[in-house]
XYZ file of N, CA and C in Angstrom:
840
model
N -34.562 -22.469 -20.971
C -34.026 -21.370 -21.791
C -32.930 -20.647 -20.997
N -31.702 -20.531 -21.547
C -30.595 -19.920 -20.779
C -30.854 -18.443 -20.518
N -30.502 -17.994 -19.261
C -30.709 -16.601 -18.893
C -29.489 -15.782 -19.306
N -29.743 -14.588 -19.841
C -28.662 -13.703 -20.276
C -28.105 -12.976 -19.063
N -26.773 -12.977 -18.982
C -26.113 -12.296 -17.882
C -26.548 -10.822 -17.831
N -26.667 -10.262 -16.603
C -27.127 -8.866 -16.470
C -26.183 -7.889 -17.146
N -24.880 -8.168 -17.043
C -23.903 -7.278 -17.662
C -24.047 -7.297 -19.177
N -24.289 -8.499 -19.759
C -24.486 -8.610 -21.205
C -25.751 -7.871 -21.636
N -26.806 -8.021 -20.843
C -28.062 -7.314 -21.152
C -27.856 -5.813 -21.135
N -27.081 -5.341 -20.156
C -26.800 -3.905 -20.047
C -26.105 -3.392 -21.308
N -25.056 -4.112 -21.742
C -24.310 -3.661 -22.916
C -25.129 -3.811 -24.201
N -26.007 -4.816 -24.253
C -26.867 -4.962 -25.435
C -27.820 -3.780 -25.575
N -28.232 -3.220 -24.448
C -29.115 -2.057 -24.495
C -28.355 -0.770 -24.804
N -27.130 -0.687 -24.280
C -26.373 0.563 -24.414
C -25.656 0.673 -25.758
N -25.183 -0.461 -26.299
C -24.336 -0.437 -27.498
C -24.968 0.249 -28.718
N -26.265 0.026 -29.032
C -26.820 0.731 -30.197
C -26.723 2.249 -30.075
N -27.096 2.780 -28.896
C -27.012 4.237 -28.704
C -25.564 4.699 -28.729
N -24.679 3.901 -28.112
C -23.256 4.263 -28.076
C -22.651 4.282 -29.475
N -23.018 3.298 -30.307
C -22.464 3.237 -31.669
C -22.951 4.424 -32.505
N -24.224 4.826 -32.310
C -24.740 5.999 -33.035
C -23.972 7.257 -32.628
N -23.714 7.389 -31.319
C -22.973 8.563 -30.843
C -21.551 8.570 -31.378
N -20.928 7.402 -31.433
C -19.559 7.331 -31.958
C -19.537 7.719 -33.436
N -20.496 7.198 -34.222
C -20.521 7.449 -35.672
C -20.858 8.904 -35.996
N -21.826 9.483 -35.262
C -22.333 10.798 -35.655
C -21.774 11.946 -34.819
N -21.072 11.646 -33.720
C -20.513 12.722 -32.899
C -18.998 12.609 -32.767
N -18.527 11.439 -32.322
C -17.100 11.310 -31.999
C -16.240 11.315 -33.257
N -16.592 10.488 -34.268
C -15.769 10.396 -35.471
C -15.675 11.721 -36.230
N -16.799 12.468 -36.431
C -16.653 13.781 -37.091
C -15.748 14.732 -36.321
N -15.848 14.726 -34.982
C -14.994 15.616 -34.186
C -13.532 15.227 -34.348
N -13.258 13.912 -34.348
C -11.875 13.459 -34.545
C -11.375 13.846 -35.937
N -12.267 13.806 -36.936
C -11.891 14.229 -38.284
C -11.494 15.697 -38.319
N -12.244 16.537 -37.572
C -11.910 17.966 -37.509
C -10.554 18.164 -36.843
N -10.300 17.421 -35.761
C -9.004 17.515 -35.077
C -7.877 17.116 -36.024
N -8.105 16.067 -36.839
C -7.069 15.597 -37.770
C -6.750 16.674 -38.814
N -7.815 17.284 -39.389
C -7.595 18.324 -40.408
C -6.848 19.511 -39.808
N -7.171 19.861 -38.553
C -6.516 21.004 -37.911
C -5.017 20.812 -37.798
N -4.583 19.534 -37.675
C -3.149 19.264 -37.494
C -2.464 18.807 -38.776
N -3.220 18.602 -39.870
C -2.587 18.042 -41.079
C -2.717 18.930 -42.312
N -3.627 19.919 -42.339
C -3.833 20.779 -43.514
C -3.305 22.191 -43.245
N -2.583 22.829 -44.141
C -2.066 22.296 -45.415
C -0.844 21.413 -45.228
N -0.156 21.498 -44.058
C 0.932 20.563 -43.774
C 0.881 20.182 -42.299
N 1.480 19.030 -42.006
C 1.412 18.483 -40.652
C 2.117 19.401 -39.665
N 1.520 19.502 -38.462
C 2.114 20.324 -37.413
C 1.071 21.194 -36.735
N 1.586 22.166 -35.976
C 0.680 23.064 -35.240
C 0.655 24.456 -35.867
N 0.985 24.526 -37.173
C 1.046 25.817 -37.857
C -0.271 26.568 -37.828
N -1.384 25.844 -37.954
C -2.692 26.518 -37.932
C -2.948 27.189 -36.583
N -2.543 26.531 -35.500
C -2.769 27.102 -34.172
C -1.846 28.300 -33.928
N -0.602 28.226 -34.460
C 0.313 29.368 -34.341
C -0.240 30.568 -35.101
N -0.741 30.301 -36.325
C -1.347 31.365 -37.134
C -2.567 31.951 -36.438
N -3.357 31.079 -35.830
C -4.562 31.516 -35.127
C -4.194 32.391 -33.922
N -3.179 31.980 -33.173
C -2.788 32.731 -31.976
C -2.234 34.108 -32.329
N -1.626 34.234 -33.508
C -1.028 35.516 -33.891
C -1.963 36.427 -34.665
N -3.196 36.021 -34.859
C -4.129 36.809 -35.671
C -4.983 37.724 -34.791
N -4.926 39.031 -35.060
C -5.774 39.979 -34.330
C -7.248 39.761 -34.645
N -7.533 39.376 -35.901
C -8.935 39.149 -36.304
C -9.553 38.000 -35.502
N -8.768 36.942 -35.286
C -9.281 35.806 -34.510
C -9.540 36.221 -33.068
N -8.588 36.981 -32.491
C -8.777 37.429 -31.100
C -10.025 38.304 -30.981
N -10.197 39.205 -31.963
C -11.378 40.077 -31.933
C -12.666 39.258 -32.049
N -12.655 38.237 -32.912
C -13.845 37.396 -33.070
C -14.179 36.655 -31.782
N -13.141 36.158 -31.104
C -13.390 35.459 -29.832
C -13.949 36.420 -28.779
N -13.388 37.647 -28.734
C -13.886 38.635 -27.761
C -15.352 38.957 -28.045
N -15.675 39.197 -29.340
C -17.077 39.490 -29.705
C -17.976 38.312 -29.350
N -17.502 37.089 -29.638
C -18.311 35.892 -29.366
C -18.638 35.769 -27.879
N -17.632 35.910 -27.024
C -17.869 35.760 -25.584
C -18.692 36.934 -25.042
N -18.461 38.153 -25.588
C -19.241 39.313 -25.112
C -20.719 39.158 -25.480
N -20.993 38.787 -26.729
C -22.380 38.611 -27.167
C -23.046 37.474 -26.388
N -22.300 36.363 -26.175
C -22.868 35.230 -25.426
C -23.186 35.627 -23.986
N -22.286 36.422 -23.361
C -22.502 36.824 -21.960
C -23.702 37.758 -21.842
N -23.779 38.767 -22.737
C -24.905 39.716 -22.657
C -26.220 38.999 -22.975
N -26.184 38.092 -23.965
C -27.390 37.313 -24.287
C -27.846 36.497 -23.081
N -26.890 35.900 -22.377
C -27.222 35.086 -21.198
C -27.880 35.931 -20.113
N -27.289 37.108 -19.845
C -27.858 37.987 -18.808
C -29.277 38.429 -19.203
N -29.432 38.837 -20.467
C -30.759 39.269 -20.927
C -31.794 38.158 -20.837
N -31.405 36.950 -21.253
C -32.340 35.818 -21.194
C -32.695 35.467 -19.755
N -31.709 35.564 -18.847
C -31.991 35.220 -17.444
C -32.972 36.214 -16.826
N -32.765 37.506 -17.101
C -33.657 38.524 -16.508
C -35.088 38.347 -17.038
N -35.213 38.300 -18.377
C -36.552 38.160 -18.965
C -37.147 36.783 -18.650
N -36.315 35.745 -18.736
C -36.799 34.383 -18.500
C -37.253 34.175 -17.068
N -36.545 34.817 -16.096
C -36.939 34.666 -14.689
C -38.325 35.276 -14.462
N -38.542 36.439 -15.064
C -39.849 37.097 -14.910
C -40.959 36.205 -15.484
N -40.722 35.661 -16.682
C -41.736 34.814 -17.325
C -41.972 33.540 -16.512
N -40.893 32.880 -16.114
C -41.026 31.623 -15.365
C -41.705 31.854 -14.017
N -41.353 32.963 -13.355
C -41.954 33.274 -12.052
C -43.456 33.533 -12.192
N -43.819 34.283 -13.223
C -45.241 34.583 -13.436
C -46.024 33.312 -13.757
N -45.456 32.433 -14.590
C -46.161 31.196 -14.959
C -46.336 30.285 -13.747
N -45.294 30.138 -12.952
C -45.337 29.159 -11.858
C -46.093 29.668 -10.638
N -46.260 30.997 -10.500
C -46.877 31.513 -9.276
C -48.214 32.210 -9.478
N -48.485 32.710 -10.677
C -49.693 33.530 -10.848
C -50.648 33.020 -11.916
N -50.121 32.354 -12.950
C -50.974 32.020 -14.100
C -51.509 30.603 -13.981
N -52.232 30.313 -12.888
C -52.665 28.930 -12.668
C -53.566 28.412 -13.789
N -54.572 29.208 -14.198
C -55.485 28.754 -15.261
C -54.852 28.879 -16.646
N -53.962 29.851 -16.791
C -53.362 30.099 -18.105
C -52.026 29.398 -18.293
N -51.632 28.564 -17.289
C -50.320 27.927 -17.380
C -50.117 27.135 -18.670
N -51.072 26.245 -19.086
C -50.844 25.506 -20.342
C -50.662 26.424 -21.545
N -51.466 27.514 -21.607
C -51.353 28.442 -22.734
C -49.989 29.139 -22.727
N -49.560 29.609 -21.531
C -48.297 30.348 -21.460
C -47.104 29.434 -21.720
N -47.166 28.179 -21.240
C -46.086 27.224 -21.549
C -46.051 26.942 -23.052
N -47.243 26.822 -23.660
C -47.296 26.594 -25.114
C -46.691 27.766 -25.870
N -46.917 29.009 -25.383
C -46.347 30.182 -26.043
C -44.825 30.195 -25.928
N -44.305 29.664 -24.801
C -42.846 29.580 -24.647
C -42.264 28.533 -25.595
N -42.978 27.409 -25.740
C -42.472 26.309 -26.578
C -42.686 26.581 -28.071
N -43.691 27.414 -28.386
C -44.063 27.665 -29.785
C -42.876 28.031 -30.690
N -41.941 28.897 -30.249
C -40.817 29.245 -31.135
C -39.991 28.044 -31.587
N -39.978 26.947 -30.800
C -39.216 25.761 -31.209
C -39.770 25.145 -32.492
N -41.046 25.434 -32.796
C -41.663 24.857 -33.992
C -41.406 25.706 -35.230
N -40.799 26.871 -35.027
C -40.506 27.771 -36.159
C -38.993 27.800 -36.365
N -38.574 27.734 -37.611
C -37.146 27.704 -37.921
C -36.443 28.960 -37.411
N -35.203 28.776 -36.941
C -34.397 29.921 -36.497
C -34.186 30.893 -37.651
N -34.075 30.369 -38.866
C -33.881 31.210 -40.045
C -35.076 32.151 -40.229
N -36.284 31.603 -40.100
C -37.485 32.427 -40.274
C -37.586 33.469 -39.167
N -37.272 33.051 -37.925
C -37.331 34.002 -36.813
C -36.314 35.126 -36.992
N -35.142 34.784 -37.526
C -34.121 35.821 -37.752
C -34.547 36.772 -38.866
N -35.141 36.236 -39.952
C -35.617 37.099 -41.025
C -36.742 38.017 -40.532
N -37.564 37.512 -39.612
C -38.637 38.362 -39.081
C -38.059 39.559 -38.335
N -36.917 39.367 -37.667
C -36.287 40.501 -36.991
C -35.721 41.499 -37.989
N -35.283 41.005 -39.157
C -34.825 41.924 -40.209
C -35.984 42.813 -40.661
N -37.172 42.206 -40.803
C -38.366 42.981 -41.184
C -38.698 44.021 -40.113
N -38.527 43.655 -38.854
C -38.876 44.571 -37.762
C -37.851 45.692 -37.577
N -36.551 45.329 -37.678
C -35.495 46.273 -37.285
C -34.853 47.014 -38.447
N -35.221 46.699 -39.676
C -34.610 47.349 -40.839
C -34.890 48.852 -40.871
N -34.178 49.569 -41.761
C -34.369 51.030 -41.866
C -35.819 51.382 -42.203
N -36.456 50.540 -43.015
C -37.870 50.749 -43.334
C -38.744 49.721 -42.619
N -38.235 49.210 -41.508
C -38.967 48.184 -40.767
C -40.089 48.761 -39.923
N -40.809 47.857 -39.281
C -41.977 48.272 -38.504
C -41.607 49.166 -37.327
N -40.477 48.892 -36.679
C -40.097 49.689 -35.506
C -39.768 51.115 -35.913
N -38.910 51.267 -36.927
C -38.555 52.619 -37.375
C -39.761 53.365 -37.928
N -40.611 52.676 -38.686
C -41.815 53.319 -39.229
C -42.723 53.812 -38.109
N -42.917 52.974 -37.080
C -43.793 53.355 -35.966
C -43.226 54.562 -35.211
N -41.913 54.558 -34.975
C -41.295 55.685 -34.253
C -41.361 56.971 -35.063
N -41.179 56.870 -36.390
C -41.236 58.069 -37.234
C -42.668 58.595 -37.357
N -43.633 57.671 -37.472
C -45.026 58.125 -37.536
C -45.461 58.765 -36.222
N -44.897 58.306 -35.120
C -45.206 58.909 -33.819
C -44.398 60.180 -33.575
N -43.541 60.549 -34.562
C -42.699 61.747 -34.514
C -41.746 61.730 -33.322
N -41.320 60.517 -32.930
C -40.324 60.387 -31.864
C -38.912 60.484 -32.421
N -38.729 60.152 -33.684
C -37.417 60.268 -34.332
C -37.611 60.917 -35.700
N -36.541 61.583 -36.197
C -36.626 62.243 -37.499
C -36.095 61.380 -38.621
N -35.136 60.510 -38.294
C -34.567 59.615 -39.294
C -34.490 58.209 -38.723
N -34.474 57.189 -39.578
C -34.472 55.800 -39.076
C -33.269 55.502 -38.194
N -33.516 54.779 -37.113
C -32.433 54.342 -36.239
C -31.722 53.153 -36.860
N -30.453 53.019 -36.531
C -29.684 51.870 -37.032
C -29.831 50.733 -36.017
N -30.809 49.868 -36.251
C -31.123 48.804 -35.287
C -30.581 47.442 -35.701
N -30.021 47.334 -36.893
C -29.439 46.055 -37.313
C -28.125 46.308 -38.043
N -27.455 45.208 -38.385
C -26.080 45.267 -38.893
C -25.156 45.874 -37.851
N -25.480 45.646 -36.597
C -24.610 46.022 -35.477
C -24.893 45.049 -34.319
N -24.169 45.253 -33.205
C -24.286 44.306 -32.084
C -25.654 44.383 -31.415
N -26.275 45.580 -31.447
C -27.600 45.723 -30.827
C -28.623 44.802 -31.506
N -28.657 44.817 -32.834
C -29.596 43.957 -33.556
C -29.343 42.488 -33.300
N -28.034 42.098 -33.270
C -27.686 40.694 -33.002
C -28.164 40.286 -31.610
N -27.957 41.169 -30.620
C -28.347 40.836 -29.241
C -29.865 40.703 -29.101
N -30.609 41.632 -29.723
C -32.074 41.564 -29.629
C -32.582 40.234 -30.196
N -32.081 39.881 -31.381
C -32.549 38.645 -32.019
C -32.081 37.405 -31.258
N -30.837 37.431 -30.764
C -30.340 36.249 -30.045
C -31.068 36.041 -28.725
N -31.381 37.140 -28.026
C -32.140 36.997 -26.771
C -33.508 36.396 -27.068
N -34.131 36.831 -28.183
C -35.432 36.266 -28.555
C -35.321 34.772 -28.862
N -34.278 34.388 -29.610
C -34.130 32.973 -29.993
C -33.785 32.105 -28.785
N -32.945 32.628 -27.893
C -32.447 31.823 -26.766
C -33.371 31.839 -25.547
N -34.339 32.749 -25.520
C -35.164 32.907 -24.319
C -35.830 31.603 -23.842
N -36.410 30.777 -24.735
C -37.019 29.528 -24.238
C -36.027 28.607 -23.525
N -34.756 28.633 -23.943
C -33.752 27.789 -23.286
C -33.467 28.252 -21.860
N -33.777 29.500 -21.545
C -33.631 29.988 -20.169
C -34.911 29.773 -19.374
N -36.042 29.960 -20.036
C -37.331 29.871 -19.319
C -37.598 28.444 -18.850
N -37.407 27.468 -19.729
C -37.826 26.093 -19.402
C -37.097 25.502 -18.194
N -35.743 25.594 -18.083
C -35.103 25.061 -16.856
C -35.557 25.785 -15.600
N -35.707 27.118 -15.676
C -36.135 27.858 -14.484
C -37.578 27.521 -14.119
N -38.427 27.349 -15.130
C -39.824 26.997 -14.865
C -39.919 25.623 -14.214
N -39.139 24.661 -14.736
C -39.134 23.317 -14.144
C -38.710 23.363 -12.687
N -37.677 24.167 -12.406
C -37.196 24.295 -11.026
C -38.236 24.960 -10.124
N -38.848 26.050 -10.613
C -39.798 26.794 -9.780
C -41.051 25.980 -9.478
N -41.487 25.161 -10.446
C -42.696 24.358 -10.219
C -42.466 23.284 -9.159
N -41.198 22.973 -8.862
C -40.896 21.993 -7.814
C -40.711 22.605 -6.442
N -40.804 23.941 -6.337
C -40.605 24.615 -5.048
C -41.931 24.706 -4.303
N -41.944 24.236 -3.093
C -43.156 24.297 -2.283
C -43.374 25.721 -1.755
N -44.608 26.165 -1.777
C -44.926 27.500 -1.264
C -44.949 27.575 0.251
N -44.786 26.424 0.895
C -44.858 26.395 2.367
C -43.763 27.248 2.992
N -42.557 27.212 2.383
C -41.433 27.939 2.971
C -41.672 29.450 2.954
N -42.186 29.950 1.831
C -42.478 31.386 1.743
C -43.599 31.751 2.710
N -44.624 30.903 2.785
C -45.719 31.182 3.715
C -45.218 31.191 5.159
N -44.292 30.278 5.480
C -43.731 30.239 6.842
C -42.956 31.513 7.133
N -42.179 31.985 6.116
C -41.422 33.229 6.313
C -42.364 34.408 6.515
N -43.452 34.469 5.715
C -44.415 35.569 5.870
C -45.106 35.508 7.229
N -45.411 34.280 7.703
C -46.090 34.152 9.006
C -45.182 34.556 10.164
N -43.857 34.487 9.909
C -42.908 34.896 10.962
C -42.586 36.383 10.902
N -43.241 37.105 9.991
C -43.083 38.555 9.954
C -42.241 39.092 8.819
N -41.735 38.235 7.943
C -40.915 38.729 6.836
C -41.804 39.422 5.803
N -41.261 40.496 5.212
C -42.019 41.180 4.165
C -42.026 40.320 2.901
N -42.845 40.728 1.923
C -42.930 39.957 0.681
C -41.586 39.933 -0.047
N -40.906 41.100 -0.069
C -39.608 41.186 -0.739
C -38.562 40.355 0.001
N -38.554 40.414 1.344
C -37.575 39.655 2.131
C -37.789 38.150 1.968
N -39.044 37.710 1.991
C -39.309 36.270 1.830
C -38.914 35.800 0.431
N -39.094 36.684 -0.574
C -38.654 36.311 -1.923
C -37.131 36.242 -1.979
N -36.459 37.263 -1.445
C -34.999 37.357 -1.575
C -34.275 36.298 -0.746
N -34.766 36.007 0.468
C -34.028 35.107 1.351
C -34.551 33.671 1.352
N -35.776 33.467 0.889
C -36.350 32.113 0.943
C -36.588 31.544 -0.458
N -37.283 32.305 -1.303
C -37.676 31.770 -2.619
C -36.510 31.788 -3.615
N -35.845 32.936 -3.743
C -34.812 33.072 -4.774
C -33.671 32.059 -4.622
N -33.135 31.816 -3.398
C -32.056 30.807 -3.288
C -32.475 29.427 -3.791
N -33.756 29.093 -3.654
C -34.209 27.779 -4.136
C -34.289 27.720 -5.657
N -34.336 28.880 -6.304
C -34.418 28.888 -7.772
C -33.044 28.913 -8.426
N -31.972 29.023 -7.642
C -30.631 29.140 -8.229
C -30.246 27.953 -9.111
N -30.590 26.694 -8.749
C -30.255 25.594 -9.677
C -30.860 25.786 -11.060
N -32.098 26.246 -11.138
C -32.726 26.503 -12.426
C -32.064 27.657 -13.159
N -31.697 28.719 -12.402
C -31.023 29.870 -13.011
C -29.679 29.440 -13.594
N -28.926 28.642 -12.838
C -27.620 28.180 -13.324
C -27.770 27.272 -14.535
N -28.786 26.408 -14.527
C -29.031 25.540 -15.689
C -29.298 26.383 -16.926
N -30.202 27.362 -16.782
C -30.528 28.225 -17.917
C -29.327 29.019 -18.389
N -28.525 29.531 -17.438
C -27.345 30.330 -17.809
C -26.339 29.497 -18.598
N -26.051 28.302 -18.106
C -25.088 27.440 -18.807
C -25.594 27.056 -20.192
N -26.865 26.706 -20.265
C -27.447 26.281 -21.545
C -27.391 27.412 -22.573
N -27.832 28.600 -22.176
C -27.856 29.736 -23.102
C -26.440 30.143 -23.498
N -25.530 30.213 -22.513
C -24.163 30.670 -22.815
C -23.452 29.711 -23.759
N -23.533 28.411 -23.483
C -22.835 27.432 -24.327
C -23.426 27.407 -25.737
N -24.753 27.460 -25.850
C -25.367 27.480 -27.183
C -25.028 28.766 -27.937
N -24.942 29.885 -27.210
C -24.651 31.163 -27.861
C -23.236 31.209 -28.426
N -22.309 30.496 -27.790
C -20.921 30.515 -28.269
C -20.812 30.020 -29.711
N -21.622 29.030 -30.082
C -21.520 28.469 -31.421
C -22.633 28.892 -32.357
N -23.367 29.963 -31.988
C -24.505 30.362 -32.804
C -24.034 31.001 -34.110
N -24.765 30.714 -35.217
C -24.302 31.188 -36.523
C -25.358 31.996 -37.280
N -26.571 31.435 -37.445
C -27.554 32.003 -38.371
C -27.914 33.443 -38.000
N -28.345 33.639 -36.754
C -28.819 34.963 -36.344
C -27.719 36.029 -36.399
N -26.505 35.773 -35.856
C -25.455 36.801 -35.983
C -25.092 37.090 -37.432
N -25.121 36.057 -38.291
C -24.771 36.270 -39.697
C -25.798 37.171 -40.386
N -27.097 36.972 -40.097
C -28.139 37.756 -40.763
C -28.281 39.151 -40.160
N -28.351 39.228 -38.827
C -28.564 40.530 -38.183
C -27.281 41.347 -38.094
N -26.136 40.661 -38.080
C -24.856 41.372 -38.004
C -24.401 41.893 -39.352
N -24.853 41.263 -40.430
C -24.493 41.720 -41.765
C -22.997 41.703 -42.031
N -22.253 40.799 -41.370
C -20.805 40.727 -41.571
C -20.021 41.710 -40.721
N -20.724 42.559 -39.930
C -20.027 43.546 -39.096
C -19.878 43.093 -37.654
N -20.599 42.047 -37.275
C -20.441 41.449 -35.932
C -19.951 40.029 -36.180
N -18.645 39.907 -36.343
C -18.072 38.636 -36.805
C -17.798 37.726 -35.611
N -18.782 36.889 -35.287
C -18.564 35.892 -34.238
C -17.740 34.742 -34.814
N -17.197 33.921 -33.920
C -16.214 32.933 -34.351
C -16.806 31.893 -35.304
N -18.088 31.564 -35.127
C -18.715 30.595 -36.031
C -18.776 31.135 -37.459
N -19.068 32.427 -37.612
C -19.093 33.039 -38.946
C -17.683 33.150 -39.509
N -16.709 33.421 -38.631
C -15.307 33.494 -39.085
C -14.857 32.138 -39.629
N -15.281 31.056 -38.966
C -14.934 29.705 -39.444
C -15.548 29.465 -40.825
N -16.796 29.904 -40.999
C -17.462 29.725 -42.295
C -16.721 30.456 -43.404
N -16.279 31.690 -43.107
C -15.509 32.443 -44.112
C -14.240 31.689 -44.499
N -13.526 31.168 -43.497
C -12.264 30.475 -43.776
C -12.475 29.255 -44.658
N -13.574 28.526 -44.435
C -13.793 27.282 -45.175
C -14.457 27.539 -46.531
N -15.497 28.385 -46.562
C -16.258 28.573 -47.807
C -15.624 29.594 -48.746
N -15.095 30.681 -48.194
C -14.554 31.743 -49.048
C -13.089 31.511 -49.399
N -12.287 31.106 -48.405
C -10.848 30.979 -48.632
C -10.383 29.526 -48.757
N -11.288 28.565 -48.602
C -10.962 27.125 -48.670
C -9.800 26.772 -47.742
N -9.709 27.499 -46.628
C -8.644 27.272 -45.651
C -9.160 26.306 -44.584
N -9.226 25.036 -44.942
C -9.813 24.034 -44.052
C -8.995 23.865 -42.773
N -7.690 23.982 -42.902
C -6.837 23.787 -41.725
C -7.115 24.809 -40.646
N -7.117 26.113 -41.014
C -7.367 27.165 -40.021
C -8.809 27.104 -39.518
N -9.750 26.811 -40.432
C -11.147 26.681 -39.992
C -11.314 25.566 -38.973
N -10.660 24.430 -39.212
C -10.744 23.319 -38.261
C -10.062 23.668 -36.944
N -8.918 24.377 -37.033
C -8.217 24.783 -35.805
C -9.102 25.718 -34.976
N -9.818 26.617 -35.643
C -10.734 27.512 -34.917
C -11.870 26.714 -34.272
N -12.349 25.689 -34.988
C -13.407 24.843 -34.412
C -12.901 24.128 -33.161
N -11.667 23.644 -33.222
C -11.078 22.972 -32.057
C -10.950 23.964 -30.901
N -10.501 25.187 -31.223
C -10.350 26.203 -30.167
C -11.697 26.533 -29.536
N -12.745 26.624 -30.354
C -14.082 26.915 -29.819
C -14.574 25.772 -28.937
N -14.292 24.533 -29.369
C -14.689 23.369 -28.575
C -13.957 23.356 -27.228
N -12.660 23.652 -27.271
C -11.876 23.683 -26.033
C -12.359 24.811 -25.125
N -12.660 25.985 -25.720
C -13.151 27.118 -24.917
C -14.467 26.760 -24.232
N -15.351 26.070 -24.965
C -16.632 25.659 -24.373
C -16.408 24.672 -23.233
N -15.469 23.722 -23.449
C -15.162 22.756 -22.392
C -14.590 23.458 -21.164
N -13.747 24.497 -21.401
C -13.175 25.240 -20.271
C -14.264 25.959 -19.478
N -15.247 26.507 -20.200
C -16.367 27.172 -19.508
C -17.069 26.182 -18.582
N -17.305 24.971 -19.087
C -17.981 23.956 -18.263
C -17.103 23.527 -17.091
N -15.776 23.408 -17.333
C -14.878 23.006 -16.247
C -14.824 24.076 -15.162
N -14.735 25.341 -15.590
C -14.711 26.434 -14.604
C -16.027 26.479 -13.836
N -17.141 26.264 -14.556
C -18.449 26.246 -13.881
C -18.512 25.117 -12.866
N -17.881 23.975 -13.214
C -17.928 22.813 -12.320
C -17.204 23.069 -10.998
N -16.295 24.064 -10.973
C -15.590 24.373 -9.734
C -16.482 25.130 -8.750
N -17.514 25.767 -9.287
C -18.376 26.586 -8.423
C -19.765 25.972 -8.214
N -20.223 25.167 -9.176
C -21.555 24.564 -9.038
C -21.462 23.074 -9.328
N -22.399 22.329 -8.796
C -22.487 20.902 -9.052
C -23.238 20.696 -10.373
N -22.478 20.478 -11.464
C -23.108 20.381 -12.779
C -24.069 19.200 -12.863
N -23.698 18.095 -12.206
C -24.569 16.919 -12.258
C -25.938 17.229 -11.645
N -25.887 17.880 -10.473
C -27.155 18.227 -9.818
C -27.890 19.322 -10.576
N -27.102 20.258 -11.159
C -27.722 21.394 -11.834
C -28.368 21.006 -13.151
N -27.671 20.151 -13.944
C -28.155 19.850 -15.288
C -28.918 18.539 -15.387
N -28.572 17.555 -14.544
C -29.147 16.229 -14.718
C -30.129 15.837 -13.638
N -30.083 16.500 -12.467
C -30.949 16.067 -11.372
C -31.852 17.192 -10.926
N -32.329 17.984 -11.916
C -33.250 19.062 -11.572
C -34.553 18.495 -11.063
N -35.113 19.201 -10.087
C -36.423 18.794 -9.548
C -37.395 19.938 -9.746
């Protein structure tokens, strides 16, 4: 029986996955690029219009600001959760990991609507504060950036916790014990020995949350109520309300390029391959 060349075997294994990626990822993206340069007429008119629009600039600023604050919030809360799970909750680790993963089984739409119930003028938070006589009138907790940030941090938190938890579970406690035996305080051993080893996980979580937040749509649309216009919602308005496919596609291309630039800039300071693909 003739033996198949190793190179042929390699391509036979890779080609099915590669063809699926080309059909479902590459071709749609190329279609968007084509529309951006051809609708309503051929050229770069959509990009010129986009560059001269104050509304587009404001949407990009809001998008990057919300993504950055969401990333910082997720890192702070996620680090605390991951640290507690990996260092203190030995018997409860499976339960606490399950609680972190549980939100993935619930639709983002349902989770966003639940925040509307909590943060609305007659929501549970305002009702509780008024019954406790801490406030006289309902606080405005949604249809603004505060409501969007609270909900986005909740939705994105597992994406920060899981990379940091994976990294922390691979850190040996011997180094911290050695630092303590040499006279370092608990805070010093954490700051100079433990925390530097967790940086790959922190960077993984930061990149994951920030990049996903740039293109987030459902939660900002529901909690923002049209007043926190992130770029993904602006694209939806252009395509669904104004049937302006050319400008909508140009904005999609700009968002894709901006995301790629974030990754390129990150690659100058951190080893993305080691950070994202070779976590231990």
